[in-house]
Coordinates of N, CA and C in Angstrom, one line a residue:
X276 N -9.9 31.5 5.0 CA -10.4 30.6 4.5 C -11.8 30.2 5.0
X277 N -13.1 30.4 4.4 CA -14.3 30.0 5.0 C -14.8 28.8 4.2
X278 N -15.5 27.8 4.7 CA -16.2 27.0 3.9 C -17.6 27.6 3.2
X279 N -17.8 27.1 2.0 CA -18.6 27.5 1.0 C -20.0 27.1 1.6
X280 N -21.0 28.1 1.6 CA -22.2 27.8 1.7 C -23.0 27.1 0.6
X281 N -24.4 26.7 0.8 CA -25.0 26.0 -0.2 C -24.7 26.6 -1.7
X282 N -25.5 28.0 -1.6 CA -25.5 28.9 -2.6 C -24.1 29.3 -3.1
X283 N -23.1 29.6 -2.3 CA -21.7 30.1 -3.0 C -21.3 28.3 -3.6
X284 N -21.9 27.4 -3.0 CA -21.1 26.1 -3.7 C -21.8 26.0 -5.3
X285 N -23.2 26.1 -5.3 CA -23.6 26.3 -6.7 C -23.0 27.3 -7.6
X286 N -23.0 28.2 -7.0 CA -22.2 29.5 -7.9 C -20.8 29.1 -8.6
X287 N -20.1 28.4 -7.3 CA -18.8 28.0 -8.0 C -19.0 26.9 -9.0
X288 N -19.8 26.0 -8.8 CA -20.1 25.2 -9.6 C -20.4 25.4 -11.0
X289 N -21.4 26.5 -11.2 CA -21.8 26.9 -12.3 C -20.8 27.7 -13.0
X290 N -19.9 28.5 -12.5 CA -18.9 28.9 -13.0 C -17.8 28.0 -13.5
X291 N -17.4 27.1 -13.1 CA -16.4 26.1 -13.3 C -17.0 25.4 -14.4
X292 N -18.1 25.0 -14.5 CA -18.7 24.1 -15.4 C -18.5 24.4 -16.7
X293 N -18.2 25.5 -16.9 CA -18.5 26.2 -18.4 C -17.0 26.1 -19.1
X294 N -15.9 25.8 -18.1 CA -14.4 25.6 -18.3 C -13.8 24.5 -18.5
X295 N -12.6 24.4 -19.3 CA -11.9 23.3 -19.3 C -10.8 22.8 -17.5
X296 N -10.0 22.0 -17.6 CA -9.3 21.6 -16.5 C -8.6 22.9 -15.9
X297 N -7.9 23.7 -16.7 CA -7.1 24.9 -16.1 C -8.1 25.8 -15.5
X298 N -8.9 26.2 -16.3 CA -9.7 27.5 -15.9 C -10.6 26.8 -14.3
X299 N -10.9 25.5 -14.5 CA -11.6 25.0 -13.3 C -10.7 25.0 -12.3
X300 N -9.6 24.7 -12.2 CA -8.5 24.8 -11.2 C -8.6 26.1 -10.7
X301 N -8.6 27.0 -11.5 CA -8.4 28.7 -11.1 C -9.7 29.2 -10.1
X302 N -10.9 28.7 -10.8 CA -12.1 28.7 -10.1 C -12.1 28.3 -8.8
X303 N -11.7 27.0 -8.7 CA -11.2 26.7 -7.3 C -10.3 27.5 -6.4
X304 N -9.3 27.6 -7.1 CA -8.3 28.5 -6.5 C -9.0 29.8 -5.9
X305 N -9.6 30.1 -6.9 CA -10.6 31.8 -6.2 C -11.3 31.6 -5.2
X306 N -11.9 30.6 -4.7 CA -12.7 30.2 -3.8 C -11.6 29.8 -2.6
X307 N -10.7 29.4 -3.0 CA -9.9 29.2 -1.8 C -9.0 30.4 -1.3
X308 N -8.6 31.1 -2.1 CA -8.3 32.4 -1.7 C -8.9 33.6 -2.4
X309 N -9.9 34.1 -1.7 CA -10.8 34.8 -2.4 C -10.3 36.4 -2.5
X310 N -9.1 36.7 -1.6 CA -8.6 37.9 -1.5 C -7.5 38.2 -2.7
X311 N -7.4 37.0 -3.2 CA -6.3 37.3 -4.4 C -6.9 37.8 -5.8
X312 N -6.4 38.7 -6.5 CA -7.1 39.0 -7.9 C -6.6 38.1 -8.9
X313 N -7.4 38.2 -10.1 CA -7.3 37.1 -10.9 C -6.1 37.0 -11.6
X314 N -5.2 38.1 -11.9 CA -4.0 37.9 -12.2 C -3.0 37.4 -11.3
X315 N -3.1 37.6 -10.2 CA -2.3 36.9 -9.2 C -2.6 35.3 -9.1
X316 N -3.9 35.0 -9.5 CA -4.3 33.6 -9.3 C -3.6 32.9 -10.5
X317 N -3.6 33.4 -11.5 CA -3.0 32.7 -13.0 C -1.5 32.5 -12.6
X318 N -0.8 33.1 -12.0 CA 0.7 33.2 -11.7 C 0.9 32.5 -10.3
X319 N 0.0 31.7 -9.8 CA 0.6 31.1 -8.8 C 1.0 29.8 -9.3
X320 N 2.3 29.2 -8.5 CA 2.9 28.0 -9.1 C 2.0 26.6 -9.0
X321 N 2.0 26.0 -9.9 CA 1.1 24.6 -9.9 C 1.0 24.1 -8.5
X322 N 2.1 23.7 -7.9 CA 1.9 23.2 -6.5 C 1.4 23.9 -5.4
X323 N 1.4 25.3 -5.4 CA 1.2 26.1 -4.5 C -0.5 26.0 -4.6
X324 N -0.8 26.3 -6.1 CA -2.4 26.4 -6.4 C -3.0 24.8 -5.9
X325 N -2.4 23.7 -6.0 CA -3.2 22.6 -5.6 C -3.1 22.3 -4.1
X326 N -2.2 22.9 -3.7 CA -2.4 23.0 -2.2 C -3.4 23.8 -1.5
X327 N -3.6 24.8 -2.1 CA -4.7 25.8 -1.8 C -6.4 25.0 -2.3
X328 N -6.4 24.2 -3.3 CA -7.4 23.6 -3.6 C -7.7 22.4 -2.8
X329 N -6.7 22.0 -2.4 CA -7.0 20.6 -1.4 C -7.3 21.2 0.1
X330 N -7.0 22.4 0.4 CA -7.3 22.9 1.9 C -9.0 23.2 1.5
X331 N -9.4 24.0 0.4 CA -10.8 24.3 0.3 C -11.2 23.0 0.3
X332 N -11.0 21.8 -0.2 CA -11.7 20.5 -0.3 C -11.6 20.2 1.2
X333 N -10.8 20.2 1.9 CA -10.8 19.9 3.2 C -11.9 20.6 4.2
X334 N -12.4 22.1 3.9 CA -13.5 22.6 4.3 C -14.7 22.2 3.8
X335 N -14.6 21.5 2.5 CA -16.1 21.1 2.0 C -16.3 19.7 2.4
X336 N -15.2 18.8 2.5 CA -15.7 17.5 2.8 C -14.8 16.8 3.8
X337 N -13.9 17.2 4.2 CA -13.2 16.8 5.1 C -11.9 16.3 5.0
X338 N -11.2 15.5 6.0 CA -9.9 15.0 5.5 C -9.7 13.6 4.9
X339 N -11.0 13.0 4.8 CA -10.6 11.4 4.4 C -10.7 12.0 2.7
X340 N -10.0 11.0 1.9 CA -9.8 11.4 0.4 C -10.3 9.8 -0.1
X341 N -11.3 9.6 -0.7 CA -11.7 8.2 -1.1 C -12.2 8.6 -2.8
X342 N -11.6 7.4 -3.3 CA -12.1 7.4 -4.8 C -11.5 5.9 -5.4
X343 N -11.3 6.2 -6.7 CA -11.0 5.1 -7.6 C -10.2 5.2 -8.8
X344 N -9.6 4.3 -9.5 CA -8.8 4.4 -10.6 C -8.7 3.3 -11.1
X345 N -8.4 2.9 -12.6 CA -8.2 2.1 -13.1 C -6.7 1.4 -13.1
X346 N -6.8 0.2 -12.9 CA -5.4 -0.5 -13.2 C -4.9 -0.6 -14.8
X347 N -3.8 -0.2 -14.9 CA -3.5 0.2 -16.3 C -2.9 -1.3 -16.7
X348 N -2.9 -2.2 -16.1 CA -2.4 -3.4 -16.6 C -3.5 -4.5 -16.8
X349 N -4.6 -4.3 -16.1 CA -5.7 -5.3 -16.2 C -7.1 -4.7 -16.6
X350 N -7.1 -3.5 -15.9 CA -8.5 -2.2 -16.2 C -9.4 -2.7 -15.0
X351 N -8.6 -3.3 -13.8 CA -9.5 -3.5 -12.6 C -9.8 -2.1 -11.9
X352 N -11.0 -1.8 -11.6 CA -11.0 -0.8 -10.6 C -10.8 -0.7 -9.4
X353 N -9.7 0.0 -9.0 CA -9.3 -0.1 -7.7 C -9.5 1.2 -6.7
X354 N -10.0 1.0 -5.6 CA -10.3 2.0 -4.8 C -9.3 2.3 -3.9
X355 N -9.2 3.3 -3.4 CA -8.3 4.0 -2.6 C -8.8 5.0 -1.4
X356 N -8.4 4.9 -0.1 CA -8.8 5.7 0.7 C -7.4 6.1 1.6
X357 N -7.2 7.6 1.5 CA -5.9 8.1 2.3 C -6.4 9.3 3.1
X358 N -5.6 9.7 3.9 CA -6.1 10.7 4.8 C -5.3 12.0 3.9
X359 N -6.2 13.1 3.9 CA -5.4 14.1 3.2 C -4.1 14.5 3.7
X360 N -3.7 14.4 4.9 CA -2.3 14.9 5.1 C -1.2 14.0 4.2
X361 N -1.3 12.9 3.8 CA -0.6 12.2 3.0 C -0.4 12.9 1.7
X362 N -1.3 13.6 1.2 CA -1.2 14.2 0.0 C -0.7 15.5 0.1
X363 N -0.5 16.2 1.1 CA 0.0 17.4 1.4 C 1.4 17.4 1.9
X364 N 2.3 18.2 0.9 CA 3.8 18.0 1.1 C 4.4 19.3 1.8
X365 N 4.3 20.3 1.0 CA 5.1 21.5 1.3 C 3.9 22.6 1.8
X366 N 4.3 23.3 3.0 CA 3.5 24.2 3.6 C 3.5 25.6 2.7
X367 N 2.5 26.2 2.5 CA 2.3 27.2 1.6 C 2.9 28.6 2.0
X368 N 3.6 29.5 1.4 CA 4.4 30.6 2.0 C 3.1 31.5 2.1
X369 N 3.4 32.5 3.3 CA 2.6 33.4 3.3 C 1.7 34.3 2.2
X370 N 2.6 34.3 1.2 CA 2.5 35.0 -0.2 C 2.8 34.1 -1.1
X371 N 1.9 33.8 -2.3 CA 2.1 33.1 -3.3 C 3.8 33.5 -4.2
X372 N 4.3 32.8 -4.2 CA 5.7 33.0 -5.3 C 6.1 32.0 -6.1
X373 N 6.9 32.4 -7.2 CA 7.4 31.4 -8.0 C 8.6 30.9 -7.8
X374 N 8.8 29.5 -7.4 CA 10.0 29.3 -6.8 C 11.2 29.2 -7.9
X375 N 12.3 29.9 -7.9 CA 13.3 29.7 -8.8 C 14.4 28.8 -8.4
X376 N 15.1 28.2 -9.6 CA 16.3 27.4 -9.0 C 17.2 27.8 -10.1
X377 N 18.6 27.6 -9.6 CA 19.6 27.8 -10.1 C 20.7 26.6 -10.2
X378 N 21.1 25.9 -11.2 CA 21.8 24.8 -11.1 C 22.8 24.8 -12.4
X379 N 23.9 24.0 -12.1 CA 24.9 23.6 -13.1 C 24.8 22.3 -13.3
X380 N 24.7 21.8 -14.7 CA 24.9 20.5 -15.1 C 25.7 20.4 -16.3
X381 N 26.6 19.5 -16.1 CA 27.8 19.5 -17.1 C 28.2 20.8 -17.1
X382 N 28.4 21.3 -18.6 CA 28.9 23.0 -18.5 C 28.0 24.1 -18.7
X383 N 26.7 23.4 -18.5 CA 25.4 24.4 -18.4 C 25.1 25.0 -17.2
X384 N 24.7 26.4 -17.2 CA 24.4 27.1 -16.1 C 22.8 27.7 -16.3
X385 N 22.1 27.2 -15.7 CA 20.6 27.6 -15.9 C 20.0 28.2 -14.5
X386 N 19.1 29.1 -15.0 CA 18.0 29.7 -13.8 C 16.7 29.6 -14.2
X387 N 15.9 28.9 -13.8 CA 14.4 28.7 -13.9 C 13.4 28.7 -13.1
X388 N 12.2 28.8 -13.6 CA 11.1 29.3 -12.0 C 10.1 28.0 -12.5
X389 N 9.2 27.6 -11.4 CA 8.1 26.8 -11.4 C 7.1 27.2 -12.6
X390 N 6.4 26.2 -13.1 CA 5.4 26.7 -14.2 C 4.1 27.2 -13.5
X391 N 3.2 27.9 -13.9 CA 2.1 28.2 -13.4 C 1.0 28.0 -14.2
X392 N -0.4 28.4 -14.0 CA -1.5 28.2 -14.7 C -1.5 28.5 -16.0
X393 N -1.4 30.1 -16.1 CA -1.1 30.5 -17.2 C -0.1 29.9 -18.2
X394 N 1.2 29.3 -17.8 CA 2.1 28.5 -18.8 C 1.7 27.4 -19.2
X395 N 0.6 26.8 -18.3 CA -0.1 25.3 -18.9 C -1.3 25.5 -19.9
X396 N -1.9 26.8 -19.6 CA -2.9 27.3 -20.5 C -2.4 27.6 -21.9
X397 N -1.4 28.2 -22.0 CA -0.8 28.4 -23.3 C -0.3 27.0 -23.8
X398 N 0.5 26.2 -22.9 CA 0.9 25.0 -23.7 C -0.1 24.1 -24.1
X399 N -1.1 24.1 -23.5 CA -2.4 23.2 -24.0 C -3.1 23.7 -25.3
X400 N -2.7 24.8 -25.8 CA -3.3 25.2 -27.1 C -2.3 24.7 -28.4
X401 N -0.9 24.0 -27.8 CA -0.1 23.8 -28.9 C -0.5 22.6 -29.4
X402 N -0.2 22.1 -30.8 CA -0.4 21.0 -31.2 C -0.1 19.9 -31.2
X403 N 1.2 19.7 -30.3 CA 1.6 18.6 -30.1 C 2.4 18.7 -28.7
X404 N 3.0 17.3 -28.2 CA 3.8 17.4 -26.7 C 4.9 18.3 -26.9
X405 N 5.6 18.0 -28.1 CA 7.0 18.9 -28.2 C 6.7 20.1 -28.5
X406 N 5.7 20.7 -28.9 CA 5.5 22.0 -29.2 C 5.4 22.6 -27.7
X407 N 4.5 21.7 -27.0 CA 4.0 22.4 -25.7 C 5.4 22.4 -24.7
X408 N 6.3 21.4 -24.7 CA 7.4 21.1 -23.9 C 8.1 22.5 -24.5
X409 N 8.2 22.7 -25.5 CA 9.2 24.0 -26.2 C 8.8 25.2 -25.4
X410 N 7.2 25.3 -25.5 CA 7.0 26.7 -24.9 C 7.1 26.8 -23.6
X411 N 6.6 25.7 -22.6 CA 7.0 25.6 -21.3 C 8.7 26.1 -20.9
X412 N 9.5 25.3 -21.8 CA 10.9 25.7 -21.5 C 11.2 27.3 -21.8
X413 N 10.6 27.9 -22.9 CA 11.0 29.0 -23.3 C 10.4 30.1 -22.1
X414 N 9.3 29.8 -21.4 CA 8.6 30.7 -20.4 C 9.3 30.5 -19.2
X415 N 9.8 29.2 -18.8 CA 10.0 28.8 -17.6 C 11.8 29.2 -17.4
X416 N 12.3 28.8 -18.3 CA 13.9 29.0 -18.4 C 14.1 30.4 -18.3
X417 N 14.6 31.0 -17.2 CA 14.9 32.5 -17.2 C 16.3 32.8 -18.0
X418 N 17.4 31.8 -17.8 CA 18.3 32.3 -18.5 C 19.2 30.9 -18.4
X419 N 19.8 30.7 -19.4 CA 20.8 29.4 -19.8 C 22.2 30.1 -20.7
X420 N 23.1 29.4 -20.0 CA 24.2 29.6 -20.6 C 25.2 28.3 -20.7
X421 N 26.2 28.1 -21.7 CA 27.0 27.3 -21.8 C 28.8 27.9 -21.8
X422 N 29.1 27.3 -20.9 CA 30.6 27.9 -20.8 C 30.5 29.5 -20.9
X423 N 29.6 30.1 -20.3 CA 29.6 31.4 -20.3 C 28.7 32.2 -21.5
X424 N 28.4 31.3 -22.3 CA 27.7 32.1 -23.8 C 26.3 31.6 -23.6
X425 N 25.5 32.5 -23.6 CA 24.0 32.3 -23.6 C 23.5 31.5 -24.8
X426 N 22.8 30.6 -24.1 CA 22.2 29.6 -25.4 C 20.5 29.7 -25.0
X427 N 19.7 29.2 -26.1 CA 18.2 29.2 -26.6 C 17.8 28.1 -25.3
X428 N 16.7 28.2 -24.8 CA 16.0 26.9 -24.0 C 15.8 25.6 -24.7
X429 N 15.6 26.0 -25.9 CA 15.4 24.8 -27.0 C 16.7 24.2 -27.3
X430 N 17.6 24.8 -26.7 CA 19.0 24.3 -27.4 C 19.5 23.4 -26.2
X431 N 18.8 23.5 -25.1 CA 19.4 22.5 -24.0 C 19.1 21.3 -23.9
X432 N 20.2 20.3 -23.7 CA 20.0 19.0 -24.0 C 18.9 18.0 -22.9
X433 N 18.4 16.9 -23.2 CA 17.4 16.4 -22.4 C 17.9 16.3 -21.1
X434 N 19.3 15.9 -20.9 CA 19.6 15.8 -19.4 C 19.5 17.0 -18.6
X435 N 19.8 17.9 -19.1 CA 19.9 19.5 -18.5 C 18.1 19.6 -18.3
X436 N 17.4 19.4 -19.2 CA 15.7 19.7 -19.0 C 15.3 18.8 -18.0
X437 N 15.9 17.5 -17.8 CA 15.2 16.5 -16.9 C 15.7 17.0 -15.5
X438 N 17.1 17.7 -15.4 CA 17.6 18.3 -13.9 C 16.9 19.7 -13.7
X439 N 16.4 20.4 -14.6 CA 15.6 21.4 -14.3 C 14.5 21.0 -13.7
X440 N 13.8 20.2 -14.4 CA 12.4 19.6 -13.8 C 12.5 18.9 -12.5
X441 N 13.5 18.4 -12.1 CA 13.7 17.8 -10.9 C 14.0 18.7 -9.8
X442 N 14.7 19.8 -10.3 CA 15.2 20.8 -9.4 C 13.8 21.4 -8.9
X443 N 12.9 21.9 -10.0 CA 11.8 22.8 -9.6 C 10.7 21.8 -8.8
X444 N 10.7 20.5 -8.9 CA 9.7 19.6 -8.3 C 10.6 19.8 -6.6
X445 N 11.6 19.9 -6.4 CA 12.1 20.1 -5.3 C 11.4 21.2 -4.4
X446 N 11.4 22.4 -5.1 CA 11.0 23.6 -4.5 C 9.4 23.8 -4.4
X447 N 8.8 22.9 -5.5 CA 7.6 23.0 -5.2 C 6.8 21.6 -5.6
X448 N 7.1 20.9 -4.3 CA 6.9 19.5 -4.6 C 5.4 18.9 -4.7
X449 N 4.4 19.8 -4.1 CA 2.9 19.9 -4.4 C 2.5 19.6 -6.1
X450 N 3.4 19.9 -7.1 CA 3.1 19.9 -8.3 C 2.9 18.6 -8.9
X451 N 3.4 17.5 -8.2 CA 3.3 16.1 -8.8 C 3.0 15.2 -7.3
X452 N 1.9 14.8 -7.2 CA 1.6 13.7 -6.2 C 1.1 12.5 -6.6
X453 N 1.6 11.3 -6.1 CA 1.5 10.1 -6.9 C 0.8 9.3 -5.7
X454 N -0.4 8.2 -6.1 CA -0.7 7.6 -5.2 C 0.0 6.2 -5.8
X455 N 0.2 5.2 -4.7 CA 0.8 4.1 -4.9 C 0.0 2.8 -4.4
X456 N -0.6 2.3 -5.4 CA -1.4 1.1 -5.0 C -1.2 -0.3 -5.6
X457 N -1.7 -1.4 -5.1 CA -1.5 -2.5 -5.6 C -2.9 -3.1 -6.2
X458 N -2.9 -3.8 -7.3 CA -4.2 -4.3 -7.9 C -4.1 -5.7 -7.1
X459 N -5.4 -5.9 -6.6 CA -5.6 -7.3 -6.0 C -6.1 -8.3 -7.2
X460 N -6.3 -7.8 -8.1 CA -6.7 -8.7 -9.5 C -5.4 -9.5 -10.1
X461 N -4.7 -8.6 -10.5 CA -3.5 -8.9 -11.2 C -2.2 -8.7 -10.7
X462 N -1.9 -8.1 -9.5 CA -0.9 -8.0 -8.4 C 0.0 -6.8 -8.8
X463 N -0.3 -6.1 -10.1 CA 0.4 -5.0 -10.6 C 0.7 -3.7 -9.7
X464 N 1.7 -3.2 -9.4 CA 1.9 -2.2 -8.6 C 1.6 -0.9 -9.4
X465 N 0.7 0.0 -9.0 CA 0.0 1.3 -9.6 C 0.8 2.5 -9.1
X466 N 1.4 3.2 -9.7 CA 1.9 4.4 -9.6 C 1.1 5.3 -10.3
X467 N -0.2 6.1 -9.8 CA -0.8 7.0 -10.4 C -0.8 8.3 -10.0
X468 N -0.6 9.4 -11.1 CA -0.4 11.0 -10.4 C -1.6 11.3 -10.0
X469 N -2.1 12.1 -9.0 CA -3.3 12.4 -8.2 C -3.2 13.8 -8.6
X470 N -4.4 14.1 -9.8 CA -4.8 15.6 -10.0 C -5.6 16.0 -9.0
X471 N -5.2 16.8 -8.3 CA -6.0 17.5 -7.3 C -7.0 18.2 -7.6
X472 N -7.1 19.2 -8.5 CA -7.9 19.9 -9.1 C -9.1 19.3 -9.8
X473 N -8.8 18.1 -10.4 CA -9.7 17.2 -11.3 C -10.6 16.8 -10.2
X474 N -10.0 16.1 -9.1 CA -10.4 15.2 -8.1 C -11.6 15.9 -7.2
X475 N -11.0 17.4 -6.9 CA -12.0 18.1 -5.9 C -13.1 18.6 -7.1
X476 N -12.9 19.0 -8.4 CA -13.9 19.4 -8.9 C -15.1 18.2 -9.3
X477 N -14.6 16.9 -9.4 CA -15.6 15.7 -9.4 C -16.4 15.8 -8.1
X478 N -15.9 16.1 -7.0 CA -16.7 16.0 -5.9 C -17.5 17.1 -5.7
X479 N -17.2 18.3 -6.1 CA -17.8 19.4 -6.2 C -19.3 19.2 -7.1
X480 N -18.7 18.5 -8.1 CA -19.9 18.3 -9.1 C -20.9 17.5 -8.5
X481 N -20.4 16.6 -7.9 CA -21.4 15.5 -7.3 C -22.4 16.2 -5.8
X482 N -21.6 17.1 -5.4 CA -22.3 17.7 -4.3 C -23.4 18.8 -5.0
X483 N -23.0 19.6 -6.1 CA -23.9 20.4 -6.5 C -25.1 19.5 -7.2
X484 N -24.7 18.4 -7.6 CA -26.1 17.7 -8.5 C -27.0 17.3 -7.3
X485 N -26.3 16.7 -6.2 CA -27.3 16.7 -4.9 C -28.0 17.8 -4.5
X486 N -27.6 18.8 -4.5 CA -28.2 19.9 -4.0 C -29.4 20.2 -5.0
X487 N -29.1 20.2 -6.2 CA -30.1 20.6 -7.3 C -31.2 19.8 -7.2
X488 N -31.1 18.4 -6.9 CA -31.9 17.3 -6.8 C -32.9 17.9 -5.4
X489 N -32.1 18.1 -4.5 CA -32.7 18.4 -3.1 C -33.7 19.7 -3.2
X490 N -33.3 20.7 -4.0 CA -34.2 22.0 -4.3 C -35.2 21.4 -5.3
X491 N -35.0 20.8 -6.2 CA -36.1 20.3 -7.2 C -37.5 19.5 -6.3
X492 N -36.8 18.7 -5.4 CA -38.0 17.6 -4.7 C -38.4 18.8 -3.7
X493 N -37.9 19.5 -3.1 CA -38.7 20.1 -1.9 C -39.2 21.4 -2.4
X494 N -38.8 21.9 -3.4 CA -39.7 23.0 -4.4 C -41.0 22.3 -4.9
X495 N -40.9 21.5 -5.2 CA -42.1 20.7 -6.0 C -43.2 20.2 -4.7
X496 N -42.4 19.5 -3.7 CA -43.3 19.1 -2.6 C -44.0 20.3 -1.9
X497 N -43.0 21.3 -1.3 CA -43.7 22.1 -0.5 C -43.7 23.6 -0.8
X498 N -43.2 23.8 -2.3 CA -43.5 25.2 -3.0 C -42.6 26.2 -2.4
X499 N -41.5 25.7 -1.8 CA -40.5 26.8 -1.1 C -39.6 27.1 -2.4
X500 N -39.0 28.3 -2.0 CA -38.2 28.7 -3.0 C -36.6 28.5 -2.8
X501 N -36.0 28.3 -3.9 CA -34.8 27.7 -4.1 C -33.8 28.4 -3.2
X502 N -33.9 30.0 -2.7 CA -32.7 30.8 -1.9 C -33.3 30.1 -0.4
X503 N -34.5 29.8 -0.1 CA -34.8 29.6 1.3 C -34.5 28.0 1.4
X504 N -34.5 27.2 0.3 CA -34.1 25.7 0.5 C -32.4 25.8 0.6
X505 N -31.9 26.4 -0.1 CA -30.3 26.5 0.0 C -29.8 27.1 1.4
X506 N -30.7 27.9 2.1 CA -30.5 28.4 3.2 C -30.4 27.3 4.5
X507 N -31.2 26.6 4.0 CA -31.4 25.5 5.4 C -29.8 24.7 5.6
X508 N -29.7 24.3 6.7 CA -28.5 23.3 6.9 C -28.6 22.0 6.3
X509 N -27.5 21.7 5.7 CA -27.8 20.3 5.2 C -28.6 19.0 5.8
X510 N -28.4 19.2 7.1 CA -29.0 18.2 8.1 C -30.6 18.3 7.9
X511 N -31.1 19.5 8.1 CA -32.6 19.7 7.6 C -32.9 19.4 6.3
X512 N -32.3 19.9 5.4 CA -32.5 19.4 4.0 C -32.7 18.0 3.9
X513 N -31.8 17.2 4.5 CA -31.9 15.6 4.2 C -33.0 15.2 5.2
X514 N -33.4 15.6 6.3 CA -34.5 15.3 6.9 C -35.8 15.4 6.5
X515 N -35.9 16.6 5.5 CA -37.1 16.9 4.6 C -37.2 15.9 3.3
X516 N -36.2 15.6 3.0 CA -36.0 14.5 1.8 C -36.3 13.2 2.3
X517 N -35.9 12.9 3.7 CA -36.4 11.6 4.1 C -38.0 11.5 4.1
X518 N -38.4 12.6 4.5 CA -39.8 12.8 4.8 C -41.0 12.6 3.1
X519 N -40.0 13.2 2.2 CA -40.8 13.1 1.2 C -40.6 11.8 0.4
X520 N -39.5 11.2 0.7 CA -39.4 9.7 0.3 C -40.1 8.7 1.0
X521 N -40.4 8.9 2.3 CA -41.4 8.0 3.2 C -43.0 8.4 2.7
X522 N -43.2 9.5 2.0 CA -44.6 9.8 1.6 C -45.2 10.5 2.8

């Protein structure tokens, strides 16, 4: 994987901007793994996808992850700063694969696989949470039997569904990453899901807006073309911007 140049960064931003969260994540993944075809990208398990996106983020920004979130108890804005290594759990396999699990819960025997972006895209089109949950079960439960008799995924009791989810997370742990913070204002413990693609997209969006501002200012001030401005190193662009601000 190579770091994005300024022109590539803007192209990636432009492609992702027109899409919702799931497709944006796939655009980021396509930059992290340029040699994977689109169909392959859509079937990468969520945890492996997010690991790739965070590796891309390391190339773009570095290893320090800083941000903020709201305390759900009092609404206070909480800042966090963690090293990227704290958010990376499982090493990526050489080739993306969908982890499968086999488990026995009470008198049920189940085989299931980890969900991917295509599963989530289809589930997001359902009209409510229960309908989305049912679709994910139908797609991700490969087989289910009770005392040797096949049963539909929708017939599995909540206890079994919960155990399936836990088993999949053990195989694809990067799919759910949480930040643990404490609110200085009210003292509440905050356990918040870290959405890696959404976070990286937010940073990419800020970087793109900064680049566009630099292009606008330098083109107006010096008459340079966008392609030439983007070809400059970030250090040179910043120095020219400082000269513009200093008059």
